[in-house]
PDB file of C-alpha atoms in Angstrom:
ATOM      1  CA  MET A  21    -136.327  -6.621 -11.716  1.00  0.00           C
ATOM      2  CA  SER A  22    -133.072  -5.167 -12.513  1.00  0.00           C
ATOM      3  CA  SER A  23    -129.817  -6.883 -12.203  1.00  0.00           C
ATOM      4  CA  SER A  24    -126.590  -5.086 -11.622  1.00  0.00           C
ATOM      5  CA  SER A  25    -124.744  -7.741 -13.629  1.00  0.00           C
ATOM      6  CA  SER A  26    -126.684  -7.103 -16.884  1.00  0.00           C
ATOM      7  CA  SER A  27    -124.756  -4.998 -19.380  1.00  0.00           C
ATOM      8  CA  ASP A  28    -126.080  -2.116 -21.392  1.00  0.00           C
ATOM      9  CA  PRO A  29    -126.059  -2.936 -25.166  1.00  0.00           C
ATOM     10  CA  THR A  30    -125.250   0.687 -26.009  1.00  0.00           C
ATOM     11  CA  ALA A  31    -122.186   0.648 -23.759  1.00  0.00           C
ATOM     12  CA  ALA A  32    -121.061  -2.639 -25.330  1.00  0.00           C
ATOM     13  CA  LEU A  33    -121.390  -1.090 -28.792  1.00  0.00           C
ATOM     14  CA  GLY A  34    -119.341   1.912 -27.670  1.00  0.00           C
ATOM     15  CA  ASP A  35    -116.647  -0.388 -26.283  1.00  0.00           C
ATOM     16  CA  ALA A  36    -116.532  -2.306 -29.577  1.00  0.00           C
ATOM     17  CA  TRP A  37    -116.224   0.960 -31.527  1.00  0.00           C
ATOM     18  CA  ARG A  38    -113.347   2.151 -29.319  1.00  0.00           C
ATOM     19  CA  GLU A  39    -111.523  -1.160 -29.742  1.00  0.00           C
ATOM     20  CA  ALA A  40    -111.963  -1.082 -33.532  1.00  0.00           C
ATOM     21  CA  ARG A  41    -110.868   2.559 -33.674  1.00  0.00           C
ATOM     22  CA  ASP A  42    -107.772   1.792 -31.585  1.00  0.00           C
ATOM     23  CA  ALA A  43    -106.893  -1.192 -33.812  1.00  0.00           C
ATOM     24  CA  PHE A  44    -107.024   0.896 -37.018  1.00  0.00           C
ATOM     25  CA  ARG A  45    -104.847   4.020 -36.947  1.00  0.00           C
ATOM     26  CA  PHE A  46    -103.631   6.020 -39.913  1.00  0.00           C
ATOM     27  CA  SER A  47    -102.379   9.461 -40.871  1.00  0.00           C
ATOM     28  CA  SER A  48    -103.322  11.371 -43.978  1.00  0.00           C
ATOM     29  CA  PHE A  49    -101.419  14.232 -45.597  1.00  0.00           C
ATOM     30  CA  ARG A  50    -102.205  16.247 -48.677  1.00  0.00           C
ATOM     31  CA  ARG A  51    -100.874  19.179 -50.673  1.00  0.00           C
ATOM     32  CA  ARG A  52    -102.506  22.517 -49.927  1.00  0.00           C
ATOM     33  CA  GLU A  53    -102.246  25.727 -51.919  1.00  0.00           C
ATOM     34  CA  VAL A  54    -103.427  29.087 -50.586  1.00  0.00           C
ATOM     35  CA  THR A  55    -103.583  32.095 -52.917  1.00  0.00           C
ATOM     36  CA  SER A  56    -103.555  35.705 -51.794  1.00  0.00           C
ATOM     37  CA  THR A  57    -103.360  39.024 -53.653  1.00  0.00           C
ATOM     38  CA  HIS A  58    -101.557  42.130 -52.477  1.00  0.00           C
ATOM     39  CA  ALA A  59    -101.432  45.496 -54.274  1.00  0.00           C
ATOM     40  CA  LEU A  60     -98.832  48.235 -53.764  1.00  0.00           C
ATOM     41  CA  TYR A  61    -100.191  51.583 -55.014  1.00  0.00           C
ATOM     42  CA  ILE A  62     -97.664  54.278 -55.939  1.00  0.00           C
ATOM     43  CA  ALA A  63     -99.091  57.757 -56.490  1.00  0.00           C
ATOM     44  CA  ASP A  64     -97.021  60.519 -58.129  1.00  0.00           C
ATOM     45  CA  TYR A  65     -94.714  57.922 -59.662  1.00  0.00           C
ATOM     46  CA  SER A  66     -92.381  60.408 -61.387  1.00  0.00           C
ATOM     47  CA  ALA A  67     -91.578  62.057 -58.026  1.00  0.00           C
ATOM     48  CA  VAL A  68     -90.972  58.681 -56.372  1.00  0.00           C
ATOM     49  CA  ASP A  69     -88.763  57.696 -59.321  1.00  0.00           C
ATOM     50  CA  SER A  70     -86.658  60.859 -59.032  1.00  0.00           C
ATOM     51  CA  LEU A  71     -86.451  60.832 -55.209  1.00  0.00           C
ATOM     52  CA  LEU A  72     -85.369  57.206 -54.762  1.00  0.00           C
ATOM     53  CA  PRO A  73     -81.853  56.487 -56.025  1.00  0.00           C
ATOM     54  CA  HIS A  74     -80.576  53.080 -57.082  1.00  0.00           C
ATOM     55  CA  GLY A  75     -80.919  50.582 -54.203  1.00  0.00           C
ATOM     56  CA  LYS A  76     -83.766  52.454 -52.406  1.00  0.00           C
ATOM     57  CA  CYS A  77     -87.374  51.296 -52.469  1.00  0.00           C
ATOM     58  CA  VAL A  78     -90.969  51.722 -51.404  1.00  0.00           C
ATOM     59  CA  GLU A  79     -92.320  48.745 -49.441  1.00  0.00           C
ATOM     60  CA  SER A  80     -95.719  47.358 -48.657  1.00  0.00           C
ATOM     61  CA  LYS A  81     -96.809  46.710 -45.122  1.00  0.00           C
ATOM     62  CA  PRO A  82     -96.251  43.041 -44.221  1.00  0.00           C
ATOM     63  CA  PHE A  83     -99.138  40.863 -45.396  1.00  0.00           C
ATOM     64  CA  ARG A  84    -100.062  37.248 -44.667  1.00  0.00           C
ATOM     65  CA  ALA A  85    -100.411  34.477 -47.219  1.00  0.00           C
ATOM     66  CA  GLY A  86    -100.344  30.740 -46.632  1.00  0.00           C
ATOM     67  CA  GLY A  87     -99.436  31.080 -42.950  1.00  0.00           C
ATOM     68  CA  HIS A  88     -96.373  33.257 -43.670  1.00  0.00           C
ATOM     69  CA  ARG A  89     -95.620  36.984 -43.567  1.00  0.00           C
ATOM     70  CA  TRP A  90     -94.461  38.625 -46.809  1.00  0.00           C
ATOM     71  CA  LYS A  91     -93.430  42.067 -47.997  1.00  0.00           C
ATOM     72  CA  LEU A  92     -93.469  43.510 -51.531  1.00  0.00           C
ATOM     73  CA  SER A  93     -90.681  45.998 -52.394  1.00  0.00           C
ATOM     74  CA  TYR A  94     -90.469  48.198 -55.481  1.00  0.00           C
ATOM     75  CA  TYR A  95     -87.156  49.764 -56.543  1.00  0.00           C
ATOM     76  CA  PRO A  96     -87.874  52.347 -59.289  1.00  0.00           C
ATOM     77  CA  ASN A  97     -84.163  52.622 -60.187  1.00  0.00           C
ATOM     78  CA  GLY A  98     -83.000  49.060 -59.567  1.00  0.00           C
ATOM     79  CA  TYR A  99     -82.048  46.873 -56.628  1.00  0.00           C
ATOM     80  CA  SER A 100     -78.523  45.667 -57.400  1.00  0.00           C
ATOM     81  CA  ASP A 101     -75.690  46.645 -59.746  1.00  0.00           C
ATOM     82  CA  SER A 102     -77.066  44.287 -62.405  1.00  0.00           C
ATOM     83  CA  THR A 103     -80.491  46.011 -62.289  1.00  0.00           C
ATOM     84  CA  LYS A 104     -79.260  49.624 -62.033  1.00  0.00           C
ATOM     85  CA  GLY A 105     -81.681  51.937 -63.854  1.00  0.00           C
ATOM     86  CA  ASN A 106     -84.313  49.205 -64.287  1.00  0.00           C
ATOM     87  CA  PRO A 107     -87.413  49.137 -62.089  1.00  0.00           C
ATOM     88  CA  THR A 108     -87.345  46.026 -59.900  1.00  0.00           C
ATOM     89  CA  ALA A 109     -90.054  44.404 -57.788  1.00  0.00           C
ATOM     90  CA  LEU A 110     -89.048  41.945 -55.060  1.00  0.00           C
ATOM     91  CA  LEU A 111     -91.073  39.599 -52.890  1.00  0.00           C
ATOM     92  CA  ARG A 112     -89.571  38.849 -49.475  1.00  0.00           C
ATOM     93  CA  LEU A 113     -90.432  36.254 -46.825  1.00  0.00           C
ATOM     94  CA  MET A 114     -90.471  37.991 -43.433  1.00  0.00           C
ATOM     95  CA  GLU A 115     -89.654  36.722 -39.956  1.00  0.00           C
ATOM     96  CA  ASN A 116     -92.600  35.892 -37.759  1.00  0.00           C
ATOM     97  CA  ARG A 117     -93.065  38.803 -35.376  1.00  0.00           C
ATOM     98  CA  PHE A 118     -93.992  36.695 -32.367  1.00  0.00           C
ATOM     99  CA  LEU A 119     -92.331  33.325 -32.949  1.00  0.00           C
ATOM    100  CA  GLY A 120     -88.969  34.464 -34.302  1.00  0.00           C
ATOM    101  CA  ARG A 121     -87.648  32.907 -37.496  1.00  0.00           C
ATOM    102  CA  ALA A 122     -90.148  32.039 -40.209  1.00  0.00           C
ATOM    103  CA  ALA A 123     -90.458  28.518 -41.522  1.00  0.00           C
ATOM    104  CA  ASP A 124     -89.313  27.905 -45.078  1.00  0.00           C
ATOM    105  CA  ALA A 125     -91.953  28.403 -47.742  1.00  0.00           C
ATOM    106  CA  VAL A 126     -92.587  27.215 -51.279  1.00  0.00           C
ATOM    107  CA  ALA A 127     -94.457  29.776 -53.340  1.00  0.00           C
ATOM    108  CA  LYS A 128     -95.162  30.839 -56.900  1.00  0.00           C
ATOM    109  CA  TYR A 129     -96.405  34.233 -57.925  1.00  0.00           C
ATOM    110  CA  ASP A 130     -97.573  36.524 -60.697  1.00  0.00           C
ATOM    111  CA  LEU A 131     -96.260  40.076 -60.485  1.00  0.00           C
ATOM    112  CA  SER A 132     -98.006  42.712 -62.571  1.00  0.00           C
ATOM    113  CA  VAL A 133     -97.433  46.421 -62.978  1.00  0.00           C
ATOM    114  CA  LEU A 134    -100.739  48.120 -63.773  1.00  0.00           C
ATOM    115  CA  ASP A 135    -101.619  51.663 -64.704  1.00  0.00           C
ATOM    116  CA  SER A 136    -104.341  53.439 -62.719  1.00  0.00           C
ATOM    117  CA  SER A 137    -107.075  52.048 -64.997  1.00  0.00           C
ATOM    118  CA  GLY A 138    -105.904  48.480 -64.272  1.00  0.00           C
ATOM    119  CA  LYS A 139    -104.283  47.956 -67.695  1.00  0.00           C
ATOM    120  CA  PRO A 140    -101.218  45.669 -67.374  1.00  0.00           C
ATOM    121  CA  LEU A 141     -97.971  47.336 -68.408  1.00  0.00           C
ATOM    122  CA  TYR A 142     -95.794  44.387 -67.440  1.00  0.00           C
ATOM    123  CA  ARG A 143     -96.390  40.886 -66.097  1.00  0.00           C
ATOM    124  CA  VAL A 144     -94.179  38.011 -65.077  1.00  0.00           C
ATOM    125  CA  SER A 145     -94.906  34.617 -63.502  1.00  0.00           C
ATOM    126  CA  THR A 146     -92.613  32.336 -61.566  1.00  0.00           C
ATOM    127  CA  GLY A 147     -92.793  28.646 -60.892  1.00  0.00           C
ATOM    128  CA  PRO A 148     -92.500  27.422 -57.342  1.00  0.00           C
ATOM    129  CA  CYS A 149     -89.533  29.065 -55.555  1.00  0.00           C
ATOM    130  CA  HIS A 150     -88.073  27.987 -52.233  1.00  0.00           C
ATOM    131  CA  TYR A 151     -87.938  30.839 -49.698  1.00  0.00           C
ATOM    132  CA  SER A 152     -85.694  30.429 -46.685  1.00  0.00           C
ATOM    133  CA  LEU A 153     -84.330  32.800 -44.071  1.00  0.00           C
ATOM    134  CA  ARG A 154     -81.859  30.168 -42.873  1.00  0.00           C
ATOM    135  CA  HIS A 155     -79.776  29.804 -46.027  1.00  0.00           C
ATOM    136  CA  GLY A 156     -78.704  33.415 -46.524  1.00  0.00           C
ATOM    137  CA  THR A 157     -81.169  34.139 -49.346  1.00  0.00           C
ATOM    138  CA  GLY A 158     -83.170  36.461 -47.114  1.00  0.00           C
ATOM    139  CA  GLY A 159     -86.325  34.865 -48.461  1.00  0.00           C
ATOM    140  CA  LEU A 160     -85.952  36.989 -51.589  1.00  0.00           C
ATOM    141  CA  SER A 161     -87.193  36.596 -55.150  1.00  0.00           C
ATOM    142  CA  GLY A 162     -87.933  39.199 -57.757  1.00  0.00           C
ATOM    143  CA  ILE A 163     -88.169  40.483 -61.296  1.00  0.00           C
ATOM    144  CA  CYS A 164     -86.282  43.089 -63.294  1.00  0.00           C
ATOM    145  CA  MET A 165     -88.069  45.049 -66.003  1.00  0.00           C
ATOM    146  CA  GLU A 166     -86.566  45.837 -69.387  1.00  0.00           C
ATOM    147  CA  ILE A 167     -85.551  49.428 -70.187  1.00  0.00           C
ATOM    148  CA  LYS A 168     -88.524  49.711 -72.602  1.00  0.00           C
ATOM    149  CA  GLU A 169     -91.003  49.180 -69.775  1.00  0.00           C
ATOM    150  CA  ALA A 170     -89.037  51.551 -67.544  1.00  0.00           C
ATOM    151  CA  GLU A 171     -89.543  54.353 -70.051  1.00  0.00           C
ATOM    152  CA  GLU A 172     -93.255  53.563 -70.323  1.00  0.00           C
ATOM    153  CA  LEU A 173     -93.559  53.897 -66.536  1.00  0.00           C
ATOM    154  CA  ARG A 174     -92.027  57.355 -66.624  1.00  0.00           C
ATOM    155  CA  GLN A 175     -94.713  58.469 -69.111  1.00  0.00           C
ATOM    156  CA  LEU A 176     -97.851  57.333 -67.269  1.00  0.00           C
ATOM    157  CA  LYS A 177    -100.956  59.401 -68.039  1.00  0.00           C
ATOM    158  CA  ASP A 178    -102.040  60.082 -64.457  1.00  0.00           C
ATOM    159  CA  ASN A 179     -98.613  59.436 -62.929  1.00  0.00           C
ATOM    160  CA  SER A 180     -99.618  56.490 -60.703  1.00  0.00           C
ATOM    161  CA  LEU A 181     -99.232  52.736 -60.860  1.00  0.00           C
ATOM    162  CA  VAL A 182    -100.036  49.553 -58.962  1.00  0.00           C
ATOM    163  CA  VAL A 183     -97.666  46.637 -58.373  1.00  0.00           C
ATOM    164  CA  ARG A 184     -99.918  43.618 -57.937  1.00  0.00           C
ATOM    165  CA  CYS A 185     -98.694  40.313 -56.517  1.00  0.00           C
ATOM    166  CA  ASP A 186    -100.821  37.158 -56.773  1.00  0.00           C
ATOM    167  CA  LEU A 187     -99.036  34.786 -54.415  1.00  0.00           C
ATOM    168  CA  SER A 188     -99.739  31.031 -54.092  1.00  0.00           C
ATOM    169  CA  VAL A 189     -98.103  29.326 -51.125  1.00  0.00           C
ATOM    170  CA  GLU A 190     -97.836  25.536 -51.211  1.00  0.00           C
ATOM    171  CA  SER A 191     -97.609  23.277 -48.172  1.00  0.00           C
ATOM    172  CA  VAL A 192     -98.176  19.730 -46.999  1.00  0.00           C
ATOM    173  CA  GLN A 193    -100.819  19.534 -44.332  1.00  0.00           C
ATOM    174  CA  GLU A 194    -102.030  16.760 -42.079  1.00  0.00           C
ATOM    175  CA  GLU A 195    -105.653  15.963 -42.661  1.00  0.00           C
ATOM    176  CA  SER A 196    -108.040  14.930 -39.900  1.00  0.00           C
ATOM    177  CA  ARG A 197    -109.617  11.496 -40.069  1.00  0.00           C
ATOM    178  CA  ALA A 198    -113.091  13.025 -40.463  1.00  0.00           C
ATOM    179  CA  LYS A 199    -111.990  15.195 -43.412  1.00  0.00           C
ATOM    180  CA  TRP A 200    -110.298  12.207 -45.039  1.00  0.00           C
ATOM    181  CA  PHE A 201    -113.462  10.082 -44.775  1.00  0.00           C
ATOM    182  CA  LEU A 202    -115.676  12.955 -45.957  1.00  0.00           C
ATOM    183  CA  ARG A 203    -113.450  13.643 -48.962  1.00  0.00           C
ATOM    184  CA  ARG A 204    -113.513   9.932 -49.895  1.00  0.00           C
ATOM    185  CA  PHE A 205    -117.290   9.756 -49.384  1.00  0.00           C
ATOM    186  CA  LEU A 206    -117.990  12.858 -51.513  1.00  0.00           C
ATOM    187  CA  GLN A 207    -115.791  11.741 -54.428  1.00  0.00           C
TER     188      GLN A 207
END
C-alpha cells in the first residue's frame, strides 16, 4: 500500500540541506600570486648595440602572466635622456587585445642579464609595483645598468645575451565555497 501523502525521507533531507545552505551565506577572498618567466634572447649583441641608437629597442612578443599581457623591451643605448648610453630593460603592461584596456596590476620581478652560458652579468629585483594604463604611466617599470656592466656587455665572448624576467603578479581572488572548506579541512 502506498500513500501519495507519505513523504520521501531523502527529499526531506534535501529540503533541509537547501534551507540550511540558504540561511548561511558567505564570501571568501584570498591573495593569489602567479609567477611566470620570460626570456629575451639577443644574438649578435654588438651589431644590435651599434644599430639601435638611444631610445630604440628590441622587444619581446607579448606574453601572459597572472591574467595580464606584458612585453619586455631592451634598449642597448638607453631609454630616456637620464639613461643615455646605459643599457636599459623595461617591463610594460599591455592592453588586452580583445577586451580593450587592461586592468591595473600589482607585480614584482627579477630582471637578469645572462651570457650565453647562463652566467648572470647583472641582476635587479623590485618590490611590488603598481602598473596602470589609466594613470599615464603606460604600465612601465624598468632598470638602468651602470656603465661598468654596459662595457662588459660589449665584450661578450660569443656576442649573445639573454634578458630574463621572472614576473610575479599579485591579485585578490574570490574563492569558491568548496575550495574554502577543502583548504580548512586539509590544514
